[in-house]
Short mmCIF file of C-alpha atoms in Angstrom, two decimals:
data_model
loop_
_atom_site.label_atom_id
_atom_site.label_comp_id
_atom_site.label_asym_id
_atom_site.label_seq_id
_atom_site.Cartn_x
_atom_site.Cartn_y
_atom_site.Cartn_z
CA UNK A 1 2.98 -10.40 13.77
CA UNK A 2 2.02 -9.39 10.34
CA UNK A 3 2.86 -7.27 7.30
CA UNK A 4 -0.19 -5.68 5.34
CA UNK A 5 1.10 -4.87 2.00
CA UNK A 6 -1.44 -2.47 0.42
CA UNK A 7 -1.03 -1.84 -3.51
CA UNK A 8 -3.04 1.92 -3.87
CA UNK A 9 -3.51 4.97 -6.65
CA UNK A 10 -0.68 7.15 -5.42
CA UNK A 11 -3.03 10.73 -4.73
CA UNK A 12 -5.00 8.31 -1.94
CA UNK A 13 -1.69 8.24 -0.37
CA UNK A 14 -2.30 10.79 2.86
CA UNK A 15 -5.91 9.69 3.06
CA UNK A 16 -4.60 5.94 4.18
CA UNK A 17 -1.87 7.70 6.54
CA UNK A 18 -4.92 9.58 8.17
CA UNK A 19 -6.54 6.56 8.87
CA UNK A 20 -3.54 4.20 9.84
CA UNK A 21 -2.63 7.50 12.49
CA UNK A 22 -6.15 7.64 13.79
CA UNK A 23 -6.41 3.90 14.51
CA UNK A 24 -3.06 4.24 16.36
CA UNK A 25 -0.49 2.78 13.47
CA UNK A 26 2.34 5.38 13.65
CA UNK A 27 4.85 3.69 11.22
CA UNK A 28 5.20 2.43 7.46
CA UNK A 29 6.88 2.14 4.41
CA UNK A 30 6.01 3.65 0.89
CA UNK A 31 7.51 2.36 -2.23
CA UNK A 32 6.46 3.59 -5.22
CA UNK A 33 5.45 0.91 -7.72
CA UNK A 34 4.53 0.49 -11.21
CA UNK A 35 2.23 -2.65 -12.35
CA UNK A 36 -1.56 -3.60 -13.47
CA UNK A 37 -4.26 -5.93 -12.55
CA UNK A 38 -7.08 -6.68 -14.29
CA UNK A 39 -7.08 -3.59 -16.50
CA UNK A 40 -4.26 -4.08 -18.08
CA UNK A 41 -3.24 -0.51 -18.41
CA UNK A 42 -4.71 2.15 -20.70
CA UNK A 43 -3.96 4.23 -23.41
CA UNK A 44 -2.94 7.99 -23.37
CA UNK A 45 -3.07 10.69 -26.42
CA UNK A 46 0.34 12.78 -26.78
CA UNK A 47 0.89 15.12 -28.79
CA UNK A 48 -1.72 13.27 -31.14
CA UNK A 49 0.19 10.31 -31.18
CA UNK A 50 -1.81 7.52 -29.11
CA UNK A 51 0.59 5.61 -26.65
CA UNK A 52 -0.71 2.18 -24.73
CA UNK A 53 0.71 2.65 -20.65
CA UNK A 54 0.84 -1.00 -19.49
CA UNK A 55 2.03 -0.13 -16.27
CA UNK A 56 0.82 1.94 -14.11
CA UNK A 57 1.93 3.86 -11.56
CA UNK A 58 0.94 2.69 -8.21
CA UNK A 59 2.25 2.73 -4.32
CA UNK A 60 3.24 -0.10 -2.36
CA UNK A 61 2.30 0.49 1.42
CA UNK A 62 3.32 -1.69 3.97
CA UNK A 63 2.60 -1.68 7.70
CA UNK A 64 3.82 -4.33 10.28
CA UNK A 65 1.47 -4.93 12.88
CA UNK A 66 0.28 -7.13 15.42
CA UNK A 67 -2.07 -9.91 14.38
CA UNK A 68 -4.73 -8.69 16.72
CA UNK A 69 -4.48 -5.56 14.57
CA UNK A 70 -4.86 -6.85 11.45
CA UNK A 71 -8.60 -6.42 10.42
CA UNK A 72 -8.52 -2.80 12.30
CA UNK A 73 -5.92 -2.08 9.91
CA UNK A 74 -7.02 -3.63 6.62
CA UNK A 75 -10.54 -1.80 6.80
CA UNK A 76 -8.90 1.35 7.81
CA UNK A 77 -6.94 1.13 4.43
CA UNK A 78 -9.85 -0.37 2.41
CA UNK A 79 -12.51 2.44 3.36
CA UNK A 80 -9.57 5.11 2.74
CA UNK A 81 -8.03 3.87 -0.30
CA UNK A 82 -11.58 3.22 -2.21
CA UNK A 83 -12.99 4.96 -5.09
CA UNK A 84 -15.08 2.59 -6.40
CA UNK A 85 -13.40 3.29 -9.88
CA UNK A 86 -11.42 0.26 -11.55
CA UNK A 87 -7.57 0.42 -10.35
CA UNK A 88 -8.06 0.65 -6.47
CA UNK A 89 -5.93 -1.89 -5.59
CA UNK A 90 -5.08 -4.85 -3.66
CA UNK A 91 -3.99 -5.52 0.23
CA UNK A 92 -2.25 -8.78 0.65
CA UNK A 93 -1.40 -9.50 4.75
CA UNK A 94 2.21 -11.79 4.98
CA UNK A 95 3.43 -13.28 7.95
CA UNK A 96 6.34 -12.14 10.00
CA UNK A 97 8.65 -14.74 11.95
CA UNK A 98 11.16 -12.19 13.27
CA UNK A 99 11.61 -8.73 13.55
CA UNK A 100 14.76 -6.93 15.44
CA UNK A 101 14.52 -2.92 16.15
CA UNK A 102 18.27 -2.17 15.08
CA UNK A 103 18.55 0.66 17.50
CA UNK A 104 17.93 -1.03 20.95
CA UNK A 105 17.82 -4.93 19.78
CA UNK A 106 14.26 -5.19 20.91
CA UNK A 107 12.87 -8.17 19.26
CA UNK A 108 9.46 -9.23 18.05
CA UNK A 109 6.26 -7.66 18.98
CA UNK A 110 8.53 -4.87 21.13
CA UNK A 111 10.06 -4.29 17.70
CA UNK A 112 6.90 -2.88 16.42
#
C-alpha cells in the first residue's frame, strides 16, 4: 500500500479527479497548501505598489492506493496536472504500514 502525495496549481484540480475516476481511483484528500520550489515565488503589482508573494498557493492531493497501482496513478496525475509552465508541481509516493476503515474495521488493502 501506498500514498501518492501530489503538490498541483489549484485550477488543475478537477482535471486530476477526471483522471484518478477514469482509471478507477474513487477516493482522496485535498488540502489546500501554500509553498514554492524552485521559483521562489513572484511578484504582484497592487494598487501600484509592487508586493513579492513567496508562497504560493498550491493543493496537496493525496490518494492511497495499492502498490500495483502506483505508476497507473502517478501518470494519470502527471499527464493531467501538466502545463509545461514553471510551478507544476511535485508527486512524492510514501509508504503505508497500516490502514483501518473506521466504519467496518476492515484493515489494510480492504481498507482502501
Amino acid at each position: 500500500m501506498k500514498i501518492v502525495m501530489a503538490i498541483i496549481k489549484p485550477f488543475k484540480l478537477e482535471e486530476v479527479r477526471d483522471a484518478l475516476t477514469g482509471i478507477g481511483v474513487h477516493g482522496l484528500t485535498v488540502t489546500e497548501v501554500k509553498g514554492y520550489g524552485r521559483q521562489k515565488g513572484h511578484t504582484e503589482i497592487y494598487r501600484g505598489a509592487e508586493y513579492a508573494v513567496s508562497f504560493l498557493p498550491k493543493l496537496k492531493i493525496e490518494v492511497a492506493v495499492s502498490a500495483d497501482q502506483v505508476s497507473k496513478v502517478v501518470e494519470a496525475i502527471t499527464a493531467s496536472a501538466k502545463t509545461g509552465q514553471i510551478g507544476d508541481g511535485k508527486i512524492f509516493v510514501l509508504p503505508i504500514e497500516h490502514a483501518v476503515r473506521i466504519r467496518t474495521g476492515e484493515t489494510d488493502a480492504d481498507a482502501l
